[in-house]
Amino acid sequence: MIKRHHIATLAAALGMAAALVGPALAADNAVDTSKRIKVAMVPKLIGLSVFKANEQGAREQAKKLNIDFLYTGPVTASAQGQVDVFNSLIARRFDVITTTANNPTQLAPTLRRAMKKGIKVVSYDSDVSPDARDFFIQNTSYPAFGKALVESVAKYTGADAKIAILSSTKDATIQNEWINALKAYMAKTYPKMQIVTTEYGESSPSKSLRAGLDIIQAHPDVTGIIAPDGAAEVGAAAAVQKLGKTGKIFVTGASDPDAIRQYVKSGIIKASPLWDEVKEGALVMYVARLAHNGALKPNDHFTAPDLGSYDVKNRVIIFSKPLIFTADNIDQYKF
């Protein structure tokens, strides 16, 4: 028989253990979710399919982490539009702002002001100035993605092809990083390949279509268009289709599978690199919770349940290796 004082001792020990562990830890016993926090996700603009996929993953993860989640942003790819949103979030005392930047420097003063007020800032996809955020979730390594973009057209255009670039905006951080990386890879691996023009579609499907049409009509010798933006890739592919250039001009870029599926199956896009945007959105929320809790160091390592293990190096987290969509695998992905 267990004596009464033994029961009391056991109960006290269990109570002490519970106090040490905390009242509300996540299933992996690593994240304290006892306090409900407000986290905003601010994309470059509302409506673009890749950012909707981020939102889907973020919203699902927020429920698991006791996060009051808000998805909000400008209706066009505007740095000032993002600044206006940030000012509203600061006034409403949000705990964490997560964002993918239209401009690395124009957003910085407002985000630094948010940080001074105790708001954590997590950038993802396209970075802001490093002193204007706590952590940055980088989609892939830039050299790896630059290589993937070039190789996605080189096999079909040949090593001495004339290539056009159709990007989002002139000052978009991540697109410029990718363009620099692809140029470096192209110069080393395909020195006879030539970039004849770089145009911008402002992350708008209609403007990207017009830009794609202009490229093809102004440069009839172009056989490949690299469009490292979700709307730009769709616009470029639609332009190829509209002008009857299927099989003559090959497109690649950075768009979600739902948006490009028809063009992959028609052969306009043979290969297109990206990553799992839904899972990336989930990781953004996980890092937002860790950042708010003060549980993440500038150089660190952590494991996010169902997402993977990640290294933090100088406050930067690499999310994934490039995921290449082709006609053989694209139907496995729905986002």
mmCIF file of C-alpha atoms in Angstrom:
data_model
loop_
_atom_site.group_PDB
_atom_site.id
_atom_site.type_symbol
_atom_site.label_atom_id
_atom_site.label_comp_id
_atom_site.label_asym_id
_atom_site.label_seq_id
_atom_site.Cartn_x
_atom_site.Cartn_y
_atom_site.Cartn_z
ATOM 1 C CA MET A 1 0.000 0.000 0.000
ATOM 2 C CA ILE A 2 1.259 3.517 -0.901
ATOM 3 C CA LYS A 3 1.317 5.710 2.198
ATOM 4 C CA ARG A 4 -0.325 9.128 2.232
ATOM 5 C CA HIS A 5 2.921 11.036 2.651
ATOM 6 C CA HIS A 6 4.364 9.210 -0.386
ATOM 7 C CA ILE A 7 1.378 10.300 -2.468
ATOM 8 C CA ALA A 8 1.867 13.870 -1.317
ATOM 9 C CA THR A 9 5.561 13.743 -2.193
ATOM 10 C CA LEU A 10 4.787 12.341 -5.648
ATOM 11 C CA ALA A 11 2.141 14.998 -6.274
ATOM 12 C CA ALA A 12 4.551 17.737 -5.262
ATOM 13 C CA ALA A 13 7.201 16.356 -7.603
ATOM 14 C CA LEU A 14 4.764 16.219 -10.495
ATOM 15 C CA GLY A 15 3.654 19.770 -9.766
ATOM 16 C CA MET A 16 7.248 20.994 -9.798
ATOM 17 C CA ALA A 17 7.885 19.213 -13.109
ATOM 18 C CA ALA A 18 4.805 20.786 -14.632
ATOM 19 C CA ALA A 19 5.935 24.218 -13.497
ATOM 20 C CA LEU A 20 9.354 23.694 -15.055
ATOM 21 C CA VAL A 21 7.931 22.489 -18.363
ATOM 22 C CA GLY A 22 5.320 25.236 -18.628
ATOM 23 C CA PRO A 23 1.561 25.238 -18.975
ATOM 24 C CA ALA A 24 1.118 24.994 -22.732
ATOM 25 C CA LEU A 25 3.913 23.562 -24.849
ATOM 26 C CA ALA A 26 3.533 22.462 -28.442
ATOM 27 C CA ALA A 27 3.495 18.780 -29.252
ATOM 28 C CA ASP A 28 7.281 18.729 -29.799
ATOM 29 C CA ASN A 29 7.829 20.087 -26.231
ATOM 30 C CA ALA A 30 9.838 22.990 -27.647
ATOM 31 C CA VAL A 31 7.502 25.918 -28.223
ATOM 32 C CA ASP A 32 5.680 27.726 -25.440
ATOM 33 C CA THR A 33 2.241 28.624 -26.769
ATOM 34 C CA SER A 34 0.667 29.647 -23.484
ATOM 35 C CA LYS A 35 0.294 33.276 -24.517
ATOM 36 C CA ARG A 36 -1.852 34.110 -27.552
ATOM 37 C CA ILE A 37 -0.008 36.516 -29.842
ATOM 38 C CA LYS A 38 -0.942 38.591 -32.894
ATOM 39 C CA VAL A 39 1.074 37.931 -36.055
ATOM 40 C CA ALA A 40 0.582 39.590 -39.438
ATOM 41 C CA MET A 41 1.736 38.269 -42.808
ATOM 42 C CA VAL A 42 2.279 41.072 -45.337
ATOM 43 C CA PRO A 43 3.042 39.859 -48.890
ATOM 44 C CA LYS A 44 4.237 42.074 -51.733
ATOM 45 C CA LEU A 45 0.632 42.272 -52.863
ATOM 46 C CA ILE A 46 -2.681 40.559 -52.245
ATOM 47 C CA GLY A 47 -3.904 38.110 -54.871
ATOM 48 C CA LEU A 48 -0.722 36.518 -56.257
ATOM 49 C CA SER A 49 -0.994 32.720 -56.144
ATOM 50 C CA VAL A 50 2.403 32.032 -54.576
ATOM 51 C CA PHE A 51 1.557 34.292 -51.653
ATOM 52 C CA LYS A 52 -1.861 32.683 -51.277
ATOM 53 C CA ALA A 53 -0.027 29.379 -50.831
ATOM 54 C CA ASN A 54 2.139 30.987 -48.121
ATOM 55 C CA GLU A 55 -1.040 32.198 -46.450
ATOM 56 C CA GLN A 56 -2.569 28.720 -46.506
ATOM 57 C CA GLY A 57 0.399 27.186 -44.695
ATOM 58 C CA ALA A 58 0.719 30.093 -42.286
ATOM 59 C CA ARG A 59 -2.956 30.058 -41.336
ATOM 60 C CA GLU A 60 -2.902 26.321 -40.596
ATOM 61 C CA GLN A 61 0.269 26.631 -38.515
ATOM 62 C CA ALA A 62 -1.052 29.651 -36.624
ATOM 63 C CA LYS A 63 -3.904 27.550 -35.240
ATOM 64 C CA LYS A 64 -1.401 25.081 -33.772
ATOM 65 C CA LEU A 65 0.721 27.809 -32.177
ATOM 66 C CA ASN A 66 -2.008 29.913 -30.495
ATOM 67 C CA ILE A 67 -1.495 32.759 -32.964
ATOM 68 C CA ASP A 68 -4.124 35.339 -33.879
ATOM 69 C CA PHE A 69 -3.264 35.515 -37.596
ATOM 70 C CA LEU A 70 -3.872 38.352 -40.060
ATOM 71 C CA TYR A 71 -3.074 38.261 -43.779
ATOM 72 C CA THR A 72 -2.988 41.758 -45.251
ATOM 73 C CA GLY A 73 -1.111 43.783 -47.838
ATOM 74 C CA PRO A 74 -1.304 46.235 -50.743
ATOM 75 C CA VAL A 75 -3.319 45.422 -53.864
ATOM 76 C CA THR A 76 -0.384 46.274 -56.144
ATOM 77 C CA ALA A 77 3.347 45.591 -55.781
ATOM 78 C CA SER A 78 4.075 48.843 -53.965
ATOM 79 C CA ALA A 79 6.691 49.516 -51.299
ATOM 80 C CA GLN A 80 4.706 52.527 -50.042
ATOM 81 C CA GLY A 81 1.631 50.322 -49.865
ATOM 82 C CA GLN A 82 3.507 47.933 -47.576
ATOM 83 C CA VAL A 83 4.730 50.838 -45.427
ATOM 84 C CA ASP A 84 1.126 51.992 -44.967
ATOM 85 C CA VAL A 85 0.160 48.475 -43.849
ATOM 86 C CA PHE A 86 3.083 48.336 -41.397
ATOM 87 C CA ASN A 87 2.073 51.651 -39.832
ATOM 88 C CA SER A 88 -1.415 50.267 -39.237
ATOM 89 C CA LEU A 89 -0.036 47.100 -37.652
ATOM 90 C CA ILE A 90 2.249 49.113 -35.371
ATOM 91 C CA ALA A 91 -0.692 51.234 -34.243
ATOM 92 C CA ARG A 92 -2.683 48.070 -33.551
ATOM 93 C CA ARG A 93 0.157 46.660 -31.438
ATOM 94 C CA PHE A 94 0.829 43.459 -33.325
ATOM 95 C CA ASP A 95 3.443 41.199 -31.732
ATOM 96 C CA VAL A 96 5.151 40.043 -34.950
ATOM 97 C CA ILE A 97 5.199 41.348 -38.508
ATOM 98 C CA THR A 98 6.245 38.936 -41.261
ATOM 99 C CA THR A 99 6.793 40.244 -44.771
ATOM 100 C CA THR A 100 8.271 39.695 -48.220
ATOM 101 C CA ALA A 101 9.628 43.013 -49.415
ATOM 102 C CA ASN A 102 8.902 45.056 -52.514
ATOM 103 C CA ASN A 103 11.941 47.213 -51.700
ATOM 104 C CA PRO A 104 14.739 46.369 -49.226
ATOM 105 C CA THR A 105 15.488 49.929 -48.097
ATOM 106 C CA GLN A 106 12.207 51.820 -48.419
ATOM 107 C CA LEU A 107 10.537 49.512 -45.889
ATOM 108 C CA ALA A 108 13.433 49.634 -43.439
ATOM 109 C CA PRO A 109 12.691 52.831 -41.426
ATOM 110 C CA THR A 110 9.139 51.725 -40.603
ATOM 111 C CA LEU A 111 10.225 48.202 -39.677
ATOM 112 C CA ARG A 112 13.037 49.568 -37.486
ATOM 113 C CA ARG A 113 10.437 51.698 -35.726
ATOM 114 C CA ALA A 114 8.354 48.557 -35.181
ATOM 115 C CA MET A 115 11.348 46.779 -33.661
ATOM 116 C CA LYS A 116 12.007 49.677 -31.293
ATOM 117 C CA LYS A 117 8.442 49.255 -30.030
ATOM 118 C CA GLY A 118 9.132 45.601 -29.240
ATOM 119 C CA ILE A 119 7.551 44.121 -32.365
ATOM 120 C CA LYS A 120 9.496 41.211 -33.864
ATOM 121 C CA VAL A 121 10.051 41.310 -37.630
ATOM 122 C CA VAL A 122 10.543 38.201 -39.757
ATOM 123 C CA SER A 123 11.152 38.620 -43.480
ATOM 124 C CA TYR A 124 10.717 35.761 -45.917
ATOM 125 C CA ASP A 125 11.079 35.211 -49.657
ATOM 126 C CA SER A 126 12.423 38.721 -50.447
ATOM 127 C CA ASP A 127 14.537 40.290 -47.716
ATOM 128 C CA VAL A 128 14.594 43.767 -46.204
ATOM 129 C CA SER A 129 17.706 45.511 -44.898
ATOM 130 C CA PRO A 130 19.235 43.157 -42.294
ATOM 131 C CA ASP A 131 19.032 45.783 -39.542
ATOM 132 C CA ALA A 132 15.272 46.075 -40.122
ATOM 133 C CA ARG A 133 14.348 42.483 -39.223
ATOM 134 C CA ASP A 134 15.128 39.862 -36.621
ATOM 135 C CA PHE A 135 15.273 36.864 -38.952
ATOM 136 C CA PHE A 136 15.061 36.155 -42.687
ATOM 137 C CA ILE A 137 13.673 32.935 -44.177
ATOM 138 C CA GLN A 138 15.388 32.560 -47.546
ATOM 139 C CA ASN A 139 13.551 30.280 -49.975
ATOM 140 C CA THR A 140 16.658 28.569 -51.355
ATOM 141 C CA SER A 141 20.323 29.418 -51.689
ATOM 142 C CA TYR A 142 20.706 32.005 -54.432
ATOM 143 C CA PRO A 143 23.398 30.114 -56.425
ATOM 144 C CA ALA A 144 21.283 26.944 -56.393
ATOM 145 C CA PHE A 145 18.222 28.764 -57.662
ATOM 146 C CA GLY A 146 20.155 30.672 -60.302
ATOM 147 C CA LYS A 147 21.519 27.377 -61.603
ATOM 148 C CA ALA A 148 18.046 25.808 -61.588
ATOM 149 C CA LEU A 149 16.585 28.677 -63.625
ATOM 150 C CA VAL A 150 19.269 28.465 -66.307
ATOM 151 C CA GLU A 151 19.200 24.684 -66.548
ATOM 152 C CA SER A 152 15.408 24.733 -66.852
ATOM 153 C CA VAL A 153 15.717 26.317 -70.313
ATOM 154 C CA ALA A 154 19.267 25.475 -71.464
ATOM 155 C CA LYS A 155 18.425 21.866 -72.273
ATOM 156 C CA TYR A 156 15.788 23.027 -74.744
ATOM 157 C CA THR A 157 17.234 26.259 -76.125
ATOM 158 C CA GLY A 158 20.823 25.107 -76.568
ATOM 159 C CA ALA A 159 24.042 26.501 -75.135
ATOM 160 C CA ASP A 160 24.275 29.533 -77.430
ATOM 161 C CA ALA A 161 20.674 30.729 -77.087
ATOM 162 C CA LYS A 162 19.440 34.277 -76.821
ATOM 163 C CA ILE A 163 17.529 34.647 -73.555
ATOM 164 C CA ALA A 164 15.194 37.333 -72.189
ATOM 165 C CA ILE A 165 14.493 37.996 -68.528
ATOM 166 C CA LEU A 166 11.033 39.075 -67.370
ATOM 167 C CA SER A 167 11.144 40.024 -63.692
ATOM 168 C CA SER A 168 8.800 41.722 -61.211
ATOM 169 C CA THR A 169 10.147 45.185 -60.311
ATOM 170 C CA LYS A 170 13.585 46.752 -60.716
ATOM 171 C CA ASP A 171 14.252 46.872 -56.981
ATOM 172 C CA ALA A 172 12.755 43.515 -55.865
ATOM 173 C CA THR A 173 15.403 42.008 -53.589
ATOM 174 C CA ILE A 174 15.018 38.339 -54.318
ATOM 175 C CA GLN A 175 14.522 38.650 -58.064
ATOM 176 C CA ASN A 176 17.708 40.690 -58.315
ATOM 177 C CA GLU A 177 19.596 38.108 -56.252
ATOM 178 C CA TRP A 178 18.366 35.344 -58.552
ATOM 179 C CA ILE A 179 19.197 37.330 -61.670
ATOM 180 C CA ASN A 180 22.730 37.972 -60.395
ATOM 181 C CA ALA A 181 23.093 34.273 -59.564
ATOM 182 C CA LEU A 182 21.804 33.065 -62.930
ATOM 183 C CA LYS A 183 24.072 35.487 -64.770
ATOM 184 C CA ALA A 184 27.092 34.194 -62.835
ATOM 185 C CA TYR A 185 26.142 30.579 -63.533
ATOM 186 C CA MET A 186 25.408 31.314 -67.189
ATOM 187 C CA ALA A 187 28.747 33.065 -67.700
ATOM 188 C CA LYS A 188 30.610 30.114 -66.215
ATOM 189 C CA THR A 189 28.626 27.231 -67.708
ATOM 190 C CA TYR A 190 27.153 28.644 -70.929
ATOM 191 C CA PRO A 191 29.480 31.492 -71.977
ATOM 192 C CA LYS A 192 27.880 31.747 -75.446
ATOM 193 C CA MET A 193 24.385 32.194 -74.034
ATOM 194 C CA GLN A 194 23.269 35.819 -74.247
ATOM 195 C CA ILE A 195 20.722 37.846 -72.273
ATOM 196 C CA VAL A 196 19.281 40.293 -74.800
ATOM 197 C CA THR A 197 16.845 42.218 -72.569
ATOM 198 C CA THR A 198 15.451 42.466 -69.050
ATOM 199 C CA GLU A 199 11.851 43.636 -68.677
ATOM 200 C CA TYR A 200 9.483 44.051 -65.716
ATOM 201 C CA GLY A 201 5.833 43.094 -65.214
ATOM 202 C CA GLU A 202 5.350 44.530 -61.699
ATOM 203 C CA SER A 203 4.014 41.162 -60.431
ATOM 204 C CA SER A 204 0.868 41.794 -62.474
ATOM 205 C CA PRO A 205 -0.383 39.013 -64.801
ATOM 206 C CA SER A 206 -1.752 41.517 -67.323
ATOM 207 C CA LYS A 207 1.368 43.716 -67.332
ATOM 208 C CA SER A 208 3.564 40.608 -67.513
ATOM 209 C CA LEU A 209 1.593 39.359 -70.523
ATOM 210 C CA ARG A 210 2.113 42.688 -72.279
ATOM 211 C CA ALA A 211 5.802 42.637 -71.422
ATOM 212 C CA GLY A 212 6.069 39.068 -72.704
ATOM 213 C CA LEU A 213 4.424 40.009 -75.990
ATOM 214 C CA ASP A 214 6.765 42.994 -76.336
ATOM 215 C CA ILE A 215 9.825 40.807 -75.724
ATOM 216 C CA ILE A 216 8.863 38.257 -78.358
ATOM 217 C CA GLN A 217 7.923 40.848 -80.958
ATOM 218 C CA ALA A 218 10.996 43.025 -80.358
ATOM 219 C CA HIS A 219 13.430 40.103 -80.175
ATOM 220 C CA PRO A 220 12.357 37.416 -82.675
ATOM 221 C CA ASP A 221 15.581 35.457 -82.082
ATOM 222 C CA VAL A 222 14.809 34.842 -78.391
ATOM 223 C CA THR A 223 14.270 31.137 -77.664
ATOM 224 C CA GLY A 224 14.060 31.251 -73.871
ATOM 225 C CA ILE A 225 12.415 33.528 -71.314
ATOM 226 C CA ILE A 226 13.465 33.304 -67.675
ATOM 227 C CA ALA A 227 10.746 34.866 -65.547
ATOM 228 C CA PRO A 228 11.688 34.682 -61.841
ATOM 229 C CA ASP A 229 8.313 35.883 -60.547
ATOM 230 C CA GLY A 230 4.964 34.129 -60.243
ATOM 231 C CA ALA A 231 3.000 36.560 -62.393
ATOM 232 C CA ALA A 232 5.882 37.043 -64.824
ATOM 233 C CA GLU A 233 6.192 33.344 -65.601
ATOM 234 C CA VAL A 234 2.470 33.047 -66.280
ATOM 235 C CA GLY A 235 2.534 36.203 -68.421
ATOM 236 C CA ALA A 236 5.518 35.007 -70.435
ATOM 237 C CA ALA A 237 3.979 31.587 -71.031
ATOM 238 C CA ALA A 238 0.656 33.149 -72.057
ATOM 239 C CA ALA A 239 2.512 35.398 -74.516
ATOM 240 C CA VAL A 240 4.263 32.397 -76.095
ATOM 241 C CA GLN A 241 0.917 30.630 -76.439
ATOM 242 C CA LYS A 242 -0.862 33.687 -77.856
ATOM 243 C CA LEU A 243 1.784 34.243 -80.537
ATOM 244 C CA GLY A 244 1.894 30.560 -81.528
ATOM 245 C CA LYS A 245 5.499 30.074 -80.406
ATOM 246 C CA THR A 246 5.014 26.806 -78.496
ATOM 247 C CA GLY A 247 8.029 24.570 -79.103
ATOM 248 C CA LYS A 248 10.076 27.549 -80.326
ATOM 249 C CA ILE A 249 10.326 29.622 -77.133
ATOM 250 C CA PHE A 250 10.686 27.941 -73.738
ATOM 251 C CA VAL A 251 9.734 29.619 -70.468
ATOM 252 C CA THR A 252 10.808 29.031 -66.908
ATOM 253 C CA GLY A 253 10.411 31.021 -63.715
ATOM 254 C CA ALA A 254 9.211 30.858 -60.141
ATOM 255 C CA SER A 255 5.503 30.167 -59.869
ATOM 256 C CA ASP A 256 3.281 27.742 -58.016
ATOM 257 C CA PRO A 257 2.155 24.570 -59.823
ATOM 258 C CA ASP A 258 -1.542 25.497 -60.045
ATOM 259 C CA ALA A 259 -0.732 28.693 -61.942
ATOM 260 C CA ILE A 260 1.551 27.084 -64.529
ATOM 261 C CA ARG A 261 0.051 23.585 -64.827
ATOM 262 C CA GLN A 262 -1.551 24.173 -68.238
ATOM 263 C CA TYR A 263 1.675 25.596 -69.665
ATOM 264 C CA VAL A 264 3.748 22.718 -68.324
ATOM 265 C CA LYS A 265 1.388 20.208 -69.890
ATOM 266 C CA SER A 266 1.396 22.086 -73.225
ATOM 267 C CA GLY A 267 5.216 22.089 -73.325
ATOM 268 C CA ILE A 268 5.755 25.848 -73.103
ATOM 269 C CA ILE A 269 7.307 25.318 -69.669
ATOM 270 C CA LYS A 270 9.473 22.197 -69.586
ATOM 271 C CA ALA A 271 10.881 22.719 -66.092
ATOM 272 C CA SER A 272 10.204 25.319 -63.436
ATOM 273 C CA PRO A 273 11.967 25.579 -60.060
ATOM 274 C CA LEU A 274 10.312 26.670 -56.836
ATOM 275 C CA TRP A 275 9.816 25.200 -53.358
ATOM 276 C CA ASP A 276 6.776 24.144 -51.344
ATOM 277 C CA GLU A 277 5.130 27.527 -50.716
ATOM 278 C CA VAL A 278 2.554 26.086 -48.289
ATOM 279 C CA LYS A 279 5.230 24.603 -46.051
ATOM 280 C CA GLU A 280 7.254 27.800 -46.255
ATOM 281 C CA GLY A 281 4.262 29.752 -44.943
ATOM 282 C CA ALA A 282 4.026 27.299 -42.055
ATOM 283 C CA LEU A 283 7.715 27.807 -41.273
ATOM 284 C CA VAL A 284 7.229 31.589 -41.271
ATOM 285 C CA MET A 285 4.677 31.242 -38.475
ATOM 286 C CA TYR A 286 6.880 28.803 -36.561
ATOM 287 C CA VAL A 287 9.814 31.234 -36.685
ATOM 288 C CA ALA A 288 7.496 34.104 -35.748
ATOM 289 C CA ARG A 289 6.472 32.232 -32.593
ATOM 290 C CA LEU A 290 10.088 31.374 -31.720
ATOM 291 C CA ALA A 291 11.170 34.970 -32.333
ATOM 292 C CA HIS A 292 8.421 36.363 -30.106
ATOM 293 C CA ASN A 293 9.328 33.888 -27.365
ATOM 294 C CA GLY A 294 13.003 34.889 -27.544
ATOM 295 C CA ALA A 295 13.761 31.241 -28.271
ATOM 296 C CA LEU A 296 15.897 31.735 -31.381
ATOM 297 C CA LYS A 297 19.490 32.970 -31.500
ATOM 298 C CA PRO A 298 21.289 34.626 -34.448
ATOM 299 C CA ASN A 299 23.232 31.385 -34.934
ATOM 300 C CA ASP A 300 21.165 28.405 -33.893
ATOM 301 C CA HIS A 301 19.520 25.128 -34.906
ATOM 302 C CA PHE A 302 15.919 24.056 -34.490
ATOM 303 C CA THR A 303 13.457 21.409 -35.636
ATOM 304 C CA ALA A 304 9.951 22.357 -36.723
ATOM 305 C CA PRO A 305 7.455 19.471 -36.528
ATOM 306 C CA ASP A 306 6.406 18.187 -39.982
ATOM 307 C CA LEU A 307 8.706 20.718 -41.670
ATOM 308 C CA GLY A 308 12.283 19.694 -40.909
ATOM 309 C CA SER A 309 15.471 20.779 -39.184
ATOM 310 C CA TYR A 310 17.017 24.157 -39.889
ATOM 311 C CA ASP A 311 20.228 26.023 -39.220
ATOM 312 C CA VAL A 312 20.207 29.729 -38.396
ATOM 313 C CA LYS A 313 23.308 31.517 -39.676
ATOM 314 C CA ASN A 314 23.623 35.240 -38.996
ATOM 315 C CA ARG A 315 19.813 35.357 -38.532
ATOM 316 C CA VAL A 316 19.192 33.756 -41.952
ATOM 317 C CA ILE A 317 17.357 30.440 -42.408
ATOM 318 C CA ILE A 318 17.488 28.560 -45.743
ATOM 319 C CA PHE A 319 14.118 26.903 -46.267
ATOM 320 C CA SER A 320 14.648 24.414 -49.100
ATOM 321 C CA LYS A 321 16.556 23.165 -52.112
ATOM 322 C CA PRO A 322 14.895 24.028 -55.443
ATOM 323 C CA LEU A 323 11.911 21.831 -56.261
ATOM 324 C CA ILE A 324 11.657 21.361 -60.045
ATOM 325 C CA PHE A 325 8.152 21.049 -61.499
ATOM 326 C CA THR A 326 7.875 19.062 -64.743
ATOM 327 C CA ALA A 327 5.080 17.343 -66.653
ATOM 328 C CA ASP A 328 6.005 14.132 -64.826
ATOM 329 C CA ASN A 329 5.519 15.438 -61.286
ATOM 330 C CA ILE A 330 3.437 18.619 -61.337
ATOM 331 C CA ASP A 331 0.135 16.855 -60.588
ATOM 332 C CA GLN A 332 1.602 15.704 -57.266
ATOM 333 C CA TYR A 333 1.470 19.315 -56.048
ATOM 334 C CA LYS A 334 -1.708 21.321 -55.425
ATOM 335 C CA PHE A 335 -1.052 24.914 -54.420
#
